[in-house]
Structures are given as structure tokens and as C-alpha cells.
mmCIF file of C-alpha atoms in Angstrom:
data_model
loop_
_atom_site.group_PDB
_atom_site.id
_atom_site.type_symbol
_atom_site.label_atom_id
_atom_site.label_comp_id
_atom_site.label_asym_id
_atom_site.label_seq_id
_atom_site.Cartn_x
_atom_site.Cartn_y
_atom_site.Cartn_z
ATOM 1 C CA UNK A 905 22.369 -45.274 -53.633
ATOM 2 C CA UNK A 906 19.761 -45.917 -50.331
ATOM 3 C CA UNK A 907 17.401 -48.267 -51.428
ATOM 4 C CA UNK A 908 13.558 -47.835 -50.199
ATOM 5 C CA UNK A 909 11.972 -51.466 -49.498
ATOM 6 C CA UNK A 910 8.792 -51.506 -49.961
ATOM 7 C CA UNK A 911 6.756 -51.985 -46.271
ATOM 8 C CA UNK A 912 9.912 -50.391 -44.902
ATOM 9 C CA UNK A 913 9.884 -46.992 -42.662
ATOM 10 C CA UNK A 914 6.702 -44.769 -43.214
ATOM 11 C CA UNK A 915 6.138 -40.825 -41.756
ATOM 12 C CA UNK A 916 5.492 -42.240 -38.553
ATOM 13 C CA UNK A 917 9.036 -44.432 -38.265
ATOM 14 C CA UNK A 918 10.773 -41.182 -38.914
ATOM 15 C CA UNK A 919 9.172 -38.844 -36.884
ATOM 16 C CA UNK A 920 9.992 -41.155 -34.172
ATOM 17 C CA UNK A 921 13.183 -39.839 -35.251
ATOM 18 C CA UNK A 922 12.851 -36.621 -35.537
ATOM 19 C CA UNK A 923 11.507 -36.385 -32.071
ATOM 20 C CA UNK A 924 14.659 -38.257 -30.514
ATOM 21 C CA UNK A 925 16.550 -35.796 -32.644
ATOM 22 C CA UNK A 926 14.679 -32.538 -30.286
ATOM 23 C CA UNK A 927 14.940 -33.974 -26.594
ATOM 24 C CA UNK A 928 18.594 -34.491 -27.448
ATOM 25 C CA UNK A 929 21.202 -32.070 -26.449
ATOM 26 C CA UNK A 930 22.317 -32.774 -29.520
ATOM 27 C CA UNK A 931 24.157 -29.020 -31.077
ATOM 28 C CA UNK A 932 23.644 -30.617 -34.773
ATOM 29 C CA UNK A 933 20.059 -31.903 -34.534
ATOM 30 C CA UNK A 934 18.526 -29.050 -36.482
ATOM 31 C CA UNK A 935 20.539 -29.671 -39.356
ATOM 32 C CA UNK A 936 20.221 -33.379 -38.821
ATOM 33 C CA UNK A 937 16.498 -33.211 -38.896
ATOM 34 C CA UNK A 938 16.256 -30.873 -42.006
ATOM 35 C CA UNK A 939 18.210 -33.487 -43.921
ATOM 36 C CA UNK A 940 15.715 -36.371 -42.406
ATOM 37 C CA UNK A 941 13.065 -34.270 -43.672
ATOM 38 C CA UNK A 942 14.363 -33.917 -46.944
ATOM 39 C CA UNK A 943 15.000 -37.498 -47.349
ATOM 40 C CA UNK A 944 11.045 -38.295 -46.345
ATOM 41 C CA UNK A 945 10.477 -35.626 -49.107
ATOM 42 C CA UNK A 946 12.351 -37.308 -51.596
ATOM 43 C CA UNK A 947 10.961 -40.429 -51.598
ATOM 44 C CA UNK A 948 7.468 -39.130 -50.555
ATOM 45 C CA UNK A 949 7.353 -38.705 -54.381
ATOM 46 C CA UNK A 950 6.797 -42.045 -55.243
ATOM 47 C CA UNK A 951 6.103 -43.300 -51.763
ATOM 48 C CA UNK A 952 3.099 -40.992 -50.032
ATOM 49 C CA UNK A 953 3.607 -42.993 -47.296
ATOM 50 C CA UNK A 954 6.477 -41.187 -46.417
ATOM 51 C CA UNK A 955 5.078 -37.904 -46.868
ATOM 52 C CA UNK A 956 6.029 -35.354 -43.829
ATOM 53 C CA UNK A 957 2.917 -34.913 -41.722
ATOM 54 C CA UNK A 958 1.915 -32.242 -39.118
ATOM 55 C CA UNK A 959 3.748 -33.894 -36.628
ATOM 56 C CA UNK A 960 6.891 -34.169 -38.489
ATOM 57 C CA UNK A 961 6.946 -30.319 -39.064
ATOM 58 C CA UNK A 962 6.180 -29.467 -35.635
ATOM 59 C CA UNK A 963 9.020 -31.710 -34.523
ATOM 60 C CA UNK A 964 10.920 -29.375 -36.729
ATOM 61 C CA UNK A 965 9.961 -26.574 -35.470
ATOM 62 C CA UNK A 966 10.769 -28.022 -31.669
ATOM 63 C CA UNK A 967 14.476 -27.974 -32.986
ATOM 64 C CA UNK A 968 14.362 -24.615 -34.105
ATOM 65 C CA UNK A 969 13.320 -23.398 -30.770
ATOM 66 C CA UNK A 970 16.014 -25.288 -29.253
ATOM 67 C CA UNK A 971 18.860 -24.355 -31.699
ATOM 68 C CA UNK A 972 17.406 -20.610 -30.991
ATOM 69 C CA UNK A 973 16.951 -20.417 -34.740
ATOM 70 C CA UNK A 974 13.598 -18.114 -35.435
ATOM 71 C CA UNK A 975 14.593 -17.754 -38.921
ATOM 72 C CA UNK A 976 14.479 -21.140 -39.524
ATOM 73 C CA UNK A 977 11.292 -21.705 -37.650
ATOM 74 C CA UNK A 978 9.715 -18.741 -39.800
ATOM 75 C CA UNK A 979 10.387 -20.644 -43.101
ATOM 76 C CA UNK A 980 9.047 -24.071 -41.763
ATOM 77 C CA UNK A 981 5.954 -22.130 -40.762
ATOM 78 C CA UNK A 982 5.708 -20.722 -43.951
ATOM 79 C CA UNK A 983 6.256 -23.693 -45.871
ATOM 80 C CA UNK A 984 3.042 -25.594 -43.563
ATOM 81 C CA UNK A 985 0.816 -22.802 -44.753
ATOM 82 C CA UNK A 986 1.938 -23.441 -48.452
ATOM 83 C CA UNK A 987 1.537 -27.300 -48.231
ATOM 84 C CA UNK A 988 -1.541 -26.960 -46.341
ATOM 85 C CA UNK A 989 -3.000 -24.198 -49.011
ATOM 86 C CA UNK A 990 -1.827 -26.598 -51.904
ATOM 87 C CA UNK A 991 -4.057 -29.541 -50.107
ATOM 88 C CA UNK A 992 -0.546 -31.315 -49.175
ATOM 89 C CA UNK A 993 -0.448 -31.258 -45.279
ATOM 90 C CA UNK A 994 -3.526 -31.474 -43.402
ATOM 91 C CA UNK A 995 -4.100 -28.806 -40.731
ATOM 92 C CA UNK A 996 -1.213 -26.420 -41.484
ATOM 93 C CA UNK A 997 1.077 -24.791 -38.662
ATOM 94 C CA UNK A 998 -1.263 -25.220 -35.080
ATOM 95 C CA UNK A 999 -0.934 -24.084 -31.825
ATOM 96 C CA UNK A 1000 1.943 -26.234 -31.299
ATOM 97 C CA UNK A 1001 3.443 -24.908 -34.408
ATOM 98 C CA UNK A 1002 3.644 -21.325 -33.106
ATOM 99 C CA UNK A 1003 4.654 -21.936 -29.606
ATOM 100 C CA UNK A 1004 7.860 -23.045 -30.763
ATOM 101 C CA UNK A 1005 8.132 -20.054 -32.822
ATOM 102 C CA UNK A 1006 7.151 -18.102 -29.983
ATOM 103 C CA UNK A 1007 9.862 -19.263 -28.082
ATOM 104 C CA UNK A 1008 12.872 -19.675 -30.536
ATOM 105 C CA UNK A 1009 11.690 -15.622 -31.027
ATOM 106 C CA UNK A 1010 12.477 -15.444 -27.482
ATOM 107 C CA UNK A 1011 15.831 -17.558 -27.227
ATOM 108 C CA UNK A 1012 17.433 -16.107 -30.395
ATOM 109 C CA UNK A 1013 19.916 -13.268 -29.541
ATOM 110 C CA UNK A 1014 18.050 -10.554 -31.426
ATOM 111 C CA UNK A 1015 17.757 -7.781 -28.734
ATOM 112 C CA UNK A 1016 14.491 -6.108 -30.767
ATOM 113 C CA UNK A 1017 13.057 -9.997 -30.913
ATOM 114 C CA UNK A 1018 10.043 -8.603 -27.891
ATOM 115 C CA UNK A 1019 9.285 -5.811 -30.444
ATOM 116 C CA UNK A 1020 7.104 -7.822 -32.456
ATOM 117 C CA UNK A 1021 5.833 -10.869 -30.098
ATOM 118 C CA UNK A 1022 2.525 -9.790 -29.965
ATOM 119 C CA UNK A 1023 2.240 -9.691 -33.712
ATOM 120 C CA UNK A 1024 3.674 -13.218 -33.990
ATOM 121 C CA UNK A 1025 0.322 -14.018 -31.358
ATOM 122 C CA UNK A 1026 -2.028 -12.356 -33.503
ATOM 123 C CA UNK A 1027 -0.981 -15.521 -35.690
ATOM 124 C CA UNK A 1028 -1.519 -17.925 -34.286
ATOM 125 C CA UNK A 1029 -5.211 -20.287 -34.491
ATOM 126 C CA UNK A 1030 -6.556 -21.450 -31.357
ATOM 127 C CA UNK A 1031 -4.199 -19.542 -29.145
ATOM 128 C CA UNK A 1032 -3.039 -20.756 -25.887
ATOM 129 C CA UNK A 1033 -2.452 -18.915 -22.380
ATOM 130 C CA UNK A 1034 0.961 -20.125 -22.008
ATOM 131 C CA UNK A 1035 1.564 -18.257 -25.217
ATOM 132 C CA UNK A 1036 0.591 -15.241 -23.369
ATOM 133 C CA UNK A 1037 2.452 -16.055 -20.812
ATOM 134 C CA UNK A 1038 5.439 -16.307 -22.628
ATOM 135 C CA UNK A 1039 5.462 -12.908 -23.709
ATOM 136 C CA UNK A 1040 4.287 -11.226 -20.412
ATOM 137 C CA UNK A 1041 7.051 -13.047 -19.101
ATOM 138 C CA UNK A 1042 9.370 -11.088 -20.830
ATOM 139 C CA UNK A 1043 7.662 -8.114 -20.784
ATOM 140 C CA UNK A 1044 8.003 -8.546 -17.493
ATOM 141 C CA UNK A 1045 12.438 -8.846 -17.500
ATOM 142 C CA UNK A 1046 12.394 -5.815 -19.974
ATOM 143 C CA UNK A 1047 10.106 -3.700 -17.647
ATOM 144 C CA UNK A 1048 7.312 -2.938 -20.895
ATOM 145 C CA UNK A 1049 4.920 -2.604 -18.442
ATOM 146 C CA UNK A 1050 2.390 -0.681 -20.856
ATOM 147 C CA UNK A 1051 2.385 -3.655 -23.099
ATOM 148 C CA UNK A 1052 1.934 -6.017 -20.320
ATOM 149 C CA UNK A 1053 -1.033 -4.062 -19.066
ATOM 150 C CA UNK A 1054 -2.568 -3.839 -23.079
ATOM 151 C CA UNK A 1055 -1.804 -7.684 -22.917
ATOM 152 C CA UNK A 1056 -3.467 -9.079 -20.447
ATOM 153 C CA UNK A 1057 -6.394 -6.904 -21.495
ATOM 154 C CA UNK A 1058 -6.599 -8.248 -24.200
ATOM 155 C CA UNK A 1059 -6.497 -12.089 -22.787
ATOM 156 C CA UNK A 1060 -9.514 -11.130 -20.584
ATOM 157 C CA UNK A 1061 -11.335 -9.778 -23.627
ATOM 158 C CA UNK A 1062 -10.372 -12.674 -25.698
ATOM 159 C CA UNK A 1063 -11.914 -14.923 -22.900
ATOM 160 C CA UNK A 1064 -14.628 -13.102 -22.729
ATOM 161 C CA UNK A 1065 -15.322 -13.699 -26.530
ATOM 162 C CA UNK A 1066 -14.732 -17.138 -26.402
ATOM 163 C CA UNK A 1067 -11.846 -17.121 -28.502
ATOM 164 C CA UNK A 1068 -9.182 -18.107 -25.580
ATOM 165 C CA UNK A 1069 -9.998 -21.011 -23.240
ATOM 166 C CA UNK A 1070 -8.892 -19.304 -20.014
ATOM 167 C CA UNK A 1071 -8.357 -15.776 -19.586
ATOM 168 C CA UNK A 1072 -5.224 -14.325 -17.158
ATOM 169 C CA UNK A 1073 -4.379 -15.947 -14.078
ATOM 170 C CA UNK A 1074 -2.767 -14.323 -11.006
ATOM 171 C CA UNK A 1075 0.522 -16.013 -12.501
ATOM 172 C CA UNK A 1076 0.046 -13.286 -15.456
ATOM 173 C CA UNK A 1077 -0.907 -10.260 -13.123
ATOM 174 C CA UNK A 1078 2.101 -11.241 -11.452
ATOM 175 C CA UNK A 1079 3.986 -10.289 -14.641
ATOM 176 C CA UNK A 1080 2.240 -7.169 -15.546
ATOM 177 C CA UNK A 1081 3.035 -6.014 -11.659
ATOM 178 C CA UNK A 1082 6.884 -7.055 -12.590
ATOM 179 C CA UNK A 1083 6.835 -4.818 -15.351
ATOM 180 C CA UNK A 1084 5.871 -2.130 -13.386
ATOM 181 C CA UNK A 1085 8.240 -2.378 -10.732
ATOM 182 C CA UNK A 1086 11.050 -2.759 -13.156
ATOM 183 C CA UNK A 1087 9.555 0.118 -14.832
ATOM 184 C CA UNK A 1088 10.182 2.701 -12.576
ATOM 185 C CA UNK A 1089 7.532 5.047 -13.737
ATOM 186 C CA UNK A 1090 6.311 7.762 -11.758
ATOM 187 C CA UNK A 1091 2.425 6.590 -11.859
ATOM 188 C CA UNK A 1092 3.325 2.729 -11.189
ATOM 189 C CA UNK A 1093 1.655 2.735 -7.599
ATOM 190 C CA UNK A 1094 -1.473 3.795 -8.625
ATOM 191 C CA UNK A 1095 -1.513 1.025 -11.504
ATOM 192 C CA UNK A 1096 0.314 -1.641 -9.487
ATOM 193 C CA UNK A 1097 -2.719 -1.090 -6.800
ATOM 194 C CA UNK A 1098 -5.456 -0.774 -9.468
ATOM 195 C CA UNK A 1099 -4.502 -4.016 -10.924
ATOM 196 C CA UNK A 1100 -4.333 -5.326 -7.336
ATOM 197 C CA UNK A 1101 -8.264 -4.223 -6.291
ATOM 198 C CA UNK A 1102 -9.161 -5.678 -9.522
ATOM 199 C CA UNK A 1103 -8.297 -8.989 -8.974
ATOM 200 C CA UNK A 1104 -9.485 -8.898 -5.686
ATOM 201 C CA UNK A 1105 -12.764 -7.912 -7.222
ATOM 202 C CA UNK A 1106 -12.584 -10.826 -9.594
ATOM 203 C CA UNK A 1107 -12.117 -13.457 -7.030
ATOM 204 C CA UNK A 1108 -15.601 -11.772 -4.964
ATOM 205 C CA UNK A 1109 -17.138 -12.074 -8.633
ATOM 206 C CA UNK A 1110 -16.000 -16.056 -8.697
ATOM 207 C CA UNK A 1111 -12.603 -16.218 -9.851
ATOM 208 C CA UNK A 1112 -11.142 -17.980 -7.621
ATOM 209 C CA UNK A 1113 -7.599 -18.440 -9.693
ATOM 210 C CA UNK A 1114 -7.311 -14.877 -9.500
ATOM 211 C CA UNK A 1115 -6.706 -14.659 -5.731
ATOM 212 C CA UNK A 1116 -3.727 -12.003 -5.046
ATOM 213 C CA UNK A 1117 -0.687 -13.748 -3.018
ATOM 214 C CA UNK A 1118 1.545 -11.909 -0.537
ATOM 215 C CA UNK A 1119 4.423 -12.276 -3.907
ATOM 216 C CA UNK A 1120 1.301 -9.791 -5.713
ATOM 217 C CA UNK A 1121 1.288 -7.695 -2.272
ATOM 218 C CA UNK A 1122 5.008 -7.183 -2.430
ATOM 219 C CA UNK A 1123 4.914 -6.032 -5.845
ATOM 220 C CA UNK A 1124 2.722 -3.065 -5.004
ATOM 221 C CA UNK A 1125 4.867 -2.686 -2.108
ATOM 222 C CA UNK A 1126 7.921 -2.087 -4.123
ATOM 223 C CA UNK A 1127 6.711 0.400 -6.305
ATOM 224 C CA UNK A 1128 5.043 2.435 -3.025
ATOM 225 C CA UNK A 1129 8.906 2.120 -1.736
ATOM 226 C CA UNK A 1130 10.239 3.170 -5.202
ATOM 227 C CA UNK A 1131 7.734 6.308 -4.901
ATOM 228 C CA UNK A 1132 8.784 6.944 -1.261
ATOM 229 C CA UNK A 1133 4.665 6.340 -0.287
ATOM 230 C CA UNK A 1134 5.166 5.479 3.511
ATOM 231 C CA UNK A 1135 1.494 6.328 4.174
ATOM 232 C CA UNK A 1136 0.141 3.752 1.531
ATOM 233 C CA UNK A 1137 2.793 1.086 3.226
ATOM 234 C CA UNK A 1138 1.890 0.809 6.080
ATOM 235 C CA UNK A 1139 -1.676 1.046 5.486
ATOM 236 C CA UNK A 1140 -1.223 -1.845 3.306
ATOM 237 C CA UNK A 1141 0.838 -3.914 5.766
ATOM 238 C CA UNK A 1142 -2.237 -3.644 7.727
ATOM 239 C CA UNK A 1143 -4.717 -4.349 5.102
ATOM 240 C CA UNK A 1144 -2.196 -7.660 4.698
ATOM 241 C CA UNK A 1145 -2.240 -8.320 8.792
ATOM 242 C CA UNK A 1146 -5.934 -7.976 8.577
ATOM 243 C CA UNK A 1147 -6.695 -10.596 5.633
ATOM 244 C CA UNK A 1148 -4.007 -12.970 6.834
ATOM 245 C CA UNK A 1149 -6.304 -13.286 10.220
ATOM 246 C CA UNK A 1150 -9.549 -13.773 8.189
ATOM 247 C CA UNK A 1151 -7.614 -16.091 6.518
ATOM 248 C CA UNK A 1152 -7.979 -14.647 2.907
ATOM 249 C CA UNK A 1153 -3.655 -14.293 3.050
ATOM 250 C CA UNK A 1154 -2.630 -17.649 4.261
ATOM 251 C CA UNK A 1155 0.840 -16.281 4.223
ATOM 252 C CA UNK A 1156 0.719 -12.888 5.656
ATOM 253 C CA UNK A 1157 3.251 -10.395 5.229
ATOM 254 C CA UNK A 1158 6.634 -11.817 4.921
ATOM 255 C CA UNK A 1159 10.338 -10.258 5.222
ATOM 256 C CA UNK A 1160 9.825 -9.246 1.528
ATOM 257 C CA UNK A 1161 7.413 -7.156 2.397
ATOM 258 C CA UNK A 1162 9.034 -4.838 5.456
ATOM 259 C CA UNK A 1163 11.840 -4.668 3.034
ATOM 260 C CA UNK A 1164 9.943 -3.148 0.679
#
């Protein structure tokens, strides 16, 4: 028997509550926000003013990821692209809108949920890096290190076309060289160093973000170690000594890297 008062709460008033609802630590916020949600629905009908917005779905969708509900967060999507097609919500599911799906695909304890990240990325409008990033990440703990390799091709050719602001950053060759050194495979050296002399070539080509750290150094360490390469060790413990004094390693080799 609510009552709505006419000049009372409007979309904005409740999304205020909705995002309280998803910084909480709240275990029941999902649910608690689906029924807000419905409420704004229901009276939406004869009050547009209460009509959920982007924001108010995207708010959603931030207590999916935190509940670690993707099923959830696949329905809200779908139901932005069906208001948005029907002229009912104004811009649809964005970037923010599939981040969170991104990452309640993560959290969720489906153990095939990294199968099909990519194809969630291939979704999303105006991708971001961190998106990316997100999945080489856990490429990266699952040691795919074929996918991360196809991935962060495909950010630098995405860059490259304009379509994503920033391609990878030594952050994400830092994953891709993860994967390989979880990955065991026999022909990880040689890929773990080509990856290395490529981004050393990028930063002489002027990008600077792309400048390898000892933590990249180590990596190609550890699969040489894995592969029982002494030779190509040492020789790059010295290539390491020699940058460090020209001051292009500020670090220099570290105990990570004689314990490689």
C-alpha cells in the first residue's frame, strides 16, 4: 500500500541507493537491489521520472560482480540491449556495463568461465585496456600462454586501428611472460625472449611505457632455468649487469634472478 508523493524520490534518489547497496559488504544486496529496481519499474509506469537509467543498471550489474553472479549479470545486460533497442534506456550496456560482467565471469566458481572471456570482449563497445587486462591476468594463473600471446596481439592491432585507446603495456607483457612460465612448454624460452627484444624494440621506436623491468628479465630467466639453458643465463645476467650501468635497468639483477 506505498504511496508515491508526487515531487518525492526520482531515478536519481534511488540510484543513490543502489550504489550504497554495491560498496556494502552487504551478502543480500543483489537481491535487495533487484527488488529496488523493480519498485522504480513499477511506478516508472505512471511516473517516468522514476524510470531506471543507465546508471541504475550498471549499479546492478556492480552487484552482480560482487555477489559473483554472471548469470545474473548476463540477463541485466540483455535486458539494457532490449530497453535500449525499444528506445527505453538511452545508451544501452557501456563499457562500464561489461567490465562488471567481465569480472563476475571471473569471480563465479565456473572452472570453464576463462573459456569464453575473450568472446565476452568481442562485446563489448568502446573497449577498455583494463578489460584486457583482466583476462591476461588470468590467462596468466591458468598458464594459457597461447591465448595470452593471440591477446595482446590483438590489443596492439586494435591500437593500431584506433579502436582501443592504449595498446599493451609492460604490465600486460608481464602477463603473457607469466603464462609462459607457468606453461612449461618446451619452446617458452625462445617466446619469453622474443617478446622480451620486442618490447625493447618498442621503447627505441618511442614507447616509453613499454620499458622491460628486471620482474620481465626474471621471467625469461625462469623459463631458460625450466629448459636447463645455462648458456643463455648467464649471458643474460650480463646483458642485465650491462644495462643496469648505462642505466637503462635501474634495478639490476636482483636475488630473483640468480635463483632463476
Amino acid at each position: 500500500n506505498e504511496k508515491v508523493i508526487r515531487g518525492g524520490p526520482n531515478t536519481t534518489c534511488y540510484n543513490i541507493v543502489l550504489n550504497a547497496l554495491a560498496i556494502s559488504s552487504d551478502p543480500n544486496a543483489l537481491e535487495a537491489a533487484q527488488r529496488l529496481i523493480y519498485r522504480m519499474e513499477l511506478y516508472a509506469v505512471d511516473l517516468p521520472n522514476l524510470r531506471p537509467d543507465q546508471i541504475t543498471f550498471n549499479t546492478l550489474l556492480k552487484c552482480c560482480e560482487n555477489a559473483k553472479d554472471f548469470e545474473s549479470a548476463g540477463k541485466v545486460i540483455q535486458k539494457m540491449q532490449d530497453l535500449h533497442e525499444k528506445g527505453e534506456l538511452e545508451g544501452g550496456p557501456d563499457r562500464i556495463s561489461f567490465k562488471s560482467l567481465i569480472f563476475a565471469h571471473f569471480n563465479s566458481d565456473d572452472p570453464n568461465t576463462i573459456l569464453n572471456a575473450e568472446a565476452l570482449l568481442d562485446r563489448i563497445p568502446e573497449p577498455h585496456v583494463s578489460m584486457y587486462a583482466a583476462v591476461l591476468h588470468e590467462y596468466a594463473e591458468n598458464a594459457m600462454a597461447s591465448e595470452a600471446e593471440k591477446l595482446v596481439q590483438q590489443m596492439h592491432d586494435m591500437h593500431e586501428a584506433g579502436k582501443l585507446k592504449s595498446g599493451p603495456n609492460s604490465s600486460a607483457y608481464e602477463s603473457v611472460l607469466k603464462a609462459l612460465v607457468q606453461s612449461k612448454e618446451w619452446d617458452a624460452p625462445e617466446r619469453a625472449r622474443k617478446i622480451l627484444n620486442g618490447m625493447i624494440e618498442s621503447v627505441s621506436n618511442g614507447y616509453p611505457d613499454l620499458h622491460p623491468t628486471v620482474t620481465h628479465y626474471n621471467q625469461v630467466l625462469d623459463t631458460y632455468q625450466q629448459e636447463g639453458m645455462l648458456r643463455e643465463s648467464l649471458e643474460l645476467l650480463l646483458q642485465m649487469y650491462d644495462l643496469h650501468e648505462k642505466g637503462d635497468l635501474p634495478d639490476g639483477p636482483d636475488m630473483a634472478s640468480f635463483s632463476c
